[in-house]
Coordinates of C-alpha atoms in Angstrom, one line a residue:
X1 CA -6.4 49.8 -81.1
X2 CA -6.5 48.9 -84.7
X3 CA -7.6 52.2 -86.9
X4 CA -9.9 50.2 -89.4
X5 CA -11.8 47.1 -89.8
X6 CA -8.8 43.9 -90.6
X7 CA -10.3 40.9 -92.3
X8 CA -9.3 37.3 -92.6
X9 CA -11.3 34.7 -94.0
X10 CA -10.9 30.4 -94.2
X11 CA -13.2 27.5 -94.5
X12 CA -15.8 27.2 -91.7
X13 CA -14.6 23.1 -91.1
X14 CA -11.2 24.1 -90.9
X15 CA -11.4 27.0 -87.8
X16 CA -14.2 24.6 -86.1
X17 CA -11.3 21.9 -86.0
X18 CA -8.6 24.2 -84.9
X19 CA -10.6 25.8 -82.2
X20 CA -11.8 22.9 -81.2
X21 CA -8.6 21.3 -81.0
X22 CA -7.0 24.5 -79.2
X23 CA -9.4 24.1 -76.2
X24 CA -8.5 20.8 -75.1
X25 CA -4.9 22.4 -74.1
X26 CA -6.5 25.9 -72.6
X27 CA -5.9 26.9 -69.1
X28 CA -9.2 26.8 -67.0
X29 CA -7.7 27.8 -63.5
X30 CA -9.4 31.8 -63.6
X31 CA -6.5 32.8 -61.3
X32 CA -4.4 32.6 -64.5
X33 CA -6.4 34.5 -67.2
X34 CA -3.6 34.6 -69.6
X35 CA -4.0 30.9 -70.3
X36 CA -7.7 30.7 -69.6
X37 CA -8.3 31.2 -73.4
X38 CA -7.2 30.7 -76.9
X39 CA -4.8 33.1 -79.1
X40 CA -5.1 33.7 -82.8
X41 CA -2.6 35.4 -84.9
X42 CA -1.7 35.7 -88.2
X43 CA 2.5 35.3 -88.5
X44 CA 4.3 37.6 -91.2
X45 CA 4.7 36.8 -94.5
X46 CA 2.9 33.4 -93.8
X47 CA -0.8 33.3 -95.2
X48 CA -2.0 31.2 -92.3
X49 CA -4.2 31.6 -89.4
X50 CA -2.9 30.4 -86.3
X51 CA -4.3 29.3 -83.1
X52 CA -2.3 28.4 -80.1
X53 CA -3.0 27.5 -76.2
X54 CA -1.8 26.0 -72.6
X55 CA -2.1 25.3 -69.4
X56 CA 1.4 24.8 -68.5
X57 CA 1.1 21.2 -68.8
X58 CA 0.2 21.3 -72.1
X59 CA 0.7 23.5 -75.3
X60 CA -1.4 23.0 -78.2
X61 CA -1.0 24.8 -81.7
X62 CA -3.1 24.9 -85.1
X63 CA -3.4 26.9 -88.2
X64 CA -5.2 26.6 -91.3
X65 CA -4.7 28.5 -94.8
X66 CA -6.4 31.6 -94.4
X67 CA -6.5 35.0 -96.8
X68 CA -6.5 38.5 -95.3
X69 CA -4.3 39.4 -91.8
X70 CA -6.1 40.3 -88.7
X71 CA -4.5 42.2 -85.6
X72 CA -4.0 39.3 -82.8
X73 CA -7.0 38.1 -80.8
X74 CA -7.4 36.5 -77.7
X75 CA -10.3 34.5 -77.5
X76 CA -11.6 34.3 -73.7
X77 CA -12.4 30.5 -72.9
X78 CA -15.8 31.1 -72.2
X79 CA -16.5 33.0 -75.5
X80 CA -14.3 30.5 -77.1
X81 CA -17.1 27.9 -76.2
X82 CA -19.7 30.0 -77.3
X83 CA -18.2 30.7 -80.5
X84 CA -18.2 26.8 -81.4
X85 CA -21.8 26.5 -80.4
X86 CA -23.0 28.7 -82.8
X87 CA -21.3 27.7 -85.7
X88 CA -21.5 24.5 -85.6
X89 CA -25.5 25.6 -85.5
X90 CA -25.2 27.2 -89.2
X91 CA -22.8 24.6 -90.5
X92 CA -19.7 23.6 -91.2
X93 CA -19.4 23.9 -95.3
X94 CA -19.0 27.5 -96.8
X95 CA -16.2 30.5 -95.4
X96 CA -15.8 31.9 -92.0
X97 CA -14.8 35.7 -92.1
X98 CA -13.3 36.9 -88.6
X99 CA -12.9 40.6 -88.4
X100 CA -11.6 42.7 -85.8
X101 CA -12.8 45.9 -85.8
X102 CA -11.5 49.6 -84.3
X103 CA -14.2 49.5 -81.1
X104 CA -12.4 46.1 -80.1
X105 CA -15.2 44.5 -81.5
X106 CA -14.0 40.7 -83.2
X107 CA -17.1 38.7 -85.5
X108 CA -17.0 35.5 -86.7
X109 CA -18.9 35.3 -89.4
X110 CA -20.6 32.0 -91.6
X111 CA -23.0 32.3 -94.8
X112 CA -25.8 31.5 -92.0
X113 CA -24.6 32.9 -88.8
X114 CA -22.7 35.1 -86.4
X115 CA -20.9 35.6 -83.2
X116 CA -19.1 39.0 -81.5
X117 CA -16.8 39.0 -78.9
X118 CA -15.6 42.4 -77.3
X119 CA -12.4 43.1 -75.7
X120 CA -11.5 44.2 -72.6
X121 CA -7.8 46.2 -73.2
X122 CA -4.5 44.4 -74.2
X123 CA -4.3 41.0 -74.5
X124 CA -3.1 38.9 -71.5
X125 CA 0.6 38.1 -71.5
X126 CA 1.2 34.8 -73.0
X127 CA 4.4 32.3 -72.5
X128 CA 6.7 32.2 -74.9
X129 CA 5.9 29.0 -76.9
X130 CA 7.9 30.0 -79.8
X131 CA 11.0 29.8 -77.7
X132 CA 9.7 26.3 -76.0
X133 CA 8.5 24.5 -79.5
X134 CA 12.1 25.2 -81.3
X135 CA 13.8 23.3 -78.3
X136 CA 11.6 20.4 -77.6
X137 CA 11.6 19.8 -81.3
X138 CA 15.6 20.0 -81.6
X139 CA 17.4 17.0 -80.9
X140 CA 15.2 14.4 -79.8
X141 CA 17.0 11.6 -78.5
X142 CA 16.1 10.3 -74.6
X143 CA 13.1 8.7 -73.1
X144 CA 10.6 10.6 -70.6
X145 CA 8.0 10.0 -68.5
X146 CA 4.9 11.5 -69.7
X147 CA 1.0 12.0 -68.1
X148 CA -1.5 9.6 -69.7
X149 CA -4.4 12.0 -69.2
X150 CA -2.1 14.5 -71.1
X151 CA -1.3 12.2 -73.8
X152 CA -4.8 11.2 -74.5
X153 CA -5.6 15.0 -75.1
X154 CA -3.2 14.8 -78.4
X155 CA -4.5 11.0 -79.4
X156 CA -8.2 12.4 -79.5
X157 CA -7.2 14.9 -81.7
X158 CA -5.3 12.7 -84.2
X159 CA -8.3 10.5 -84.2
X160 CA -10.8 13.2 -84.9
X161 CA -8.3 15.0 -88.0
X162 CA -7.7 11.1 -88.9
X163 CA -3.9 11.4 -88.5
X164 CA -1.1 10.0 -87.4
X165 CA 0.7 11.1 -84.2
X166 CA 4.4 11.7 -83.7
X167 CA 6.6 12.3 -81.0
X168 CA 9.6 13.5 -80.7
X169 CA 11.5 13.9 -77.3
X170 CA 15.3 15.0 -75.4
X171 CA 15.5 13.8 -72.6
X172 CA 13.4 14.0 -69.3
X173 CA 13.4 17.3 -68.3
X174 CA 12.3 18.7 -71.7
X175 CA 8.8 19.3 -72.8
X176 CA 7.5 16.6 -75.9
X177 CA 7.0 17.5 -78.8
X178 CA 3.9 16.0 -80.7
X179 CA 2.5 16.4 -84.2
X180 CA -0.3 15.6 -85.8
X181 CA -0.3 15.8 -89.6
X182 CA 0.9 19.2 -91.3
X183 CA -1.3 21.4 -89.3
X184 CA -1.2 20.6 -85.4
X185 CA 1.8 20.6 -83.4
X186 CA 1.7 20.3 -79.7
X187 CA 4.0 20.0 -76.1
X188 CA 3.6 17.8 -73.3
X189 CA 5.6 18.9 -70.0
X190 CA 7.3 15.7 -68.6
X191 CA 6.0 14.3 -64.9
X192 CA 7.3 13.8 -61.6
X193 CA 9.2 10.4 -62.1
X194 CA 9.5 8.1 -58.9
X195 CA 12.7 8.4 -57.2
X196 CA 13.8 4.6 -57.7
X197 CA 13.3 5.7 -61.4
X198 CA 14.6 8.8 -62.3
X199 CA 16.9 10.1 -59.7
X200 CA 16.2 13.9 -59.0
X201 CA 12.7 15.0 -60.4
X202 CA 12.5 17.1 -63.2
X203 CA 12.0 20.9 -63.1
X204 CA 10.5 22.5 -66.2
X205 CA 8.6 25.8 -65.9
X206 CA 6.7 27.3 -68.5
X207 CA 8.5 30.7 -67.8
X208 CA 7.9 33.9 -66.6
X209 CA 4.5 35.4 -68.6
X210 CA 5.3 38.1 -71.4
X211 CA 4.0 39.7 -74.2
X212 CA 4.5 37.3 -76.9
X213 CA 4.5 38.9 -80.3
X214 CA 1.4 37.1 -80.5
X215 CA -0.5 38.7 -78.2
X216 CA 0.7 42.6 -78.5
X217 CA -2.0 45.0 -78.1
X218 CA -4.0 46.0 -80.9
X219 CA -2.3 49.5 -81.3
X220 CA 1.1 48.3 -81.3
X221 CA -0.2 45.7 -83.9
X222 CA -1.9 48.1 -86.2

């Protein structure tokens, strides 16, 4: 549990879009909470805030400049959705202050409204998508065979922050690696490809769940 109230505050559009964004790549099988949701964190020395999610087929990750740190915070899917509802009610011009406060407690704050969320204990544990971003981005080079339905996730999100999407790939048994302008950066996990294709079907699994530094508790982050 953090000891005081931490504060970090960005532009209202900005967390809408990366929020937004976030959920089309949550989990929303409830037999997995530690996916059913999305994580926010603010990485050292880096005066971002960032927002990252899966559901083992996907991975999705955004940030936004931000000012102020806050202790990490996972953002149940549910309350995620709620969250969106009601600031997109007040607006999206102004600031958005998020504070996470020493009862567990976290607000979201606009210039016209607000929403809490209370936590339940320590966050869930989370893969390790640090580890799995550095190697699908590394050495693309080989073709894959990718969902559609997946794909289209990343395309609507280019189209809404009117970018262009990249992506770079290994080989066929590696996750995809997409971006989306300077601020959105996402995995797609390669498909099933038919035997007259592909030979032997690919096998890439998200990983046994840990606690990501991004998702210590709030003590150990304090």
């Amino acid at each position: 549990m953090t000891t005081r109230t931490r504060k970090t505050t960005l532009p209202v559009g900005d967390f809408f879009a990366m929020l937004t964004d976030t959920l089309r790549t949550s989990g929303t099988d409830q037999s997995l909470p530690m996916i059913c949701g999305v994580l926010l964190h603010t990485p050292p020395r880096k005066s971002v805030l960032v927002a990252t999610s899966t559901d083992r087929f996907t991975l999705g990750q955004a940030h936004a400049p931000t000012v102020g740190r806050i202790p990490d915070a996972w953002i149940p899917l549910a309350d995620a959705k709620r969250i969106l509802t009601v600031i997109k009610a007040g607006g999206l011009n102004g600031d958005l202050a998020i504070a996470v406060h020493p009862d567990d407690r976290i607000t979201f704050t606009t210039n016209t409204v607000s929403a809490t969320i209370t936590s339940h204990g320590p966050a869930p544990a989370f893969p390790p998508v640090g580890e799995l971003f550095n190697e699908a981005a590394a050495k693309p080079t080989r073709e894959t065979m990718l969902n559609p339905a997946c794909l289209k996730r990343f395309s609507d999100i280019a189209k809404s922050r009117g970018e262009y999407l990249a992506v770079q790939m290994q080989d066929r048994h590696k996750p995809v690696h997409i971006t989306i302008g300077d601020r959105y950066r996402g995995l797609i996990m390669p498909v099933r490809a038919p035997a007259s294709i592909a030979g032997p079907a690919p096998v890439f699994p998200v990983g046994q769940p840990f606690v990501h530094p991004a998702a210590r508790t709030r003590k150990q982050a304090a």
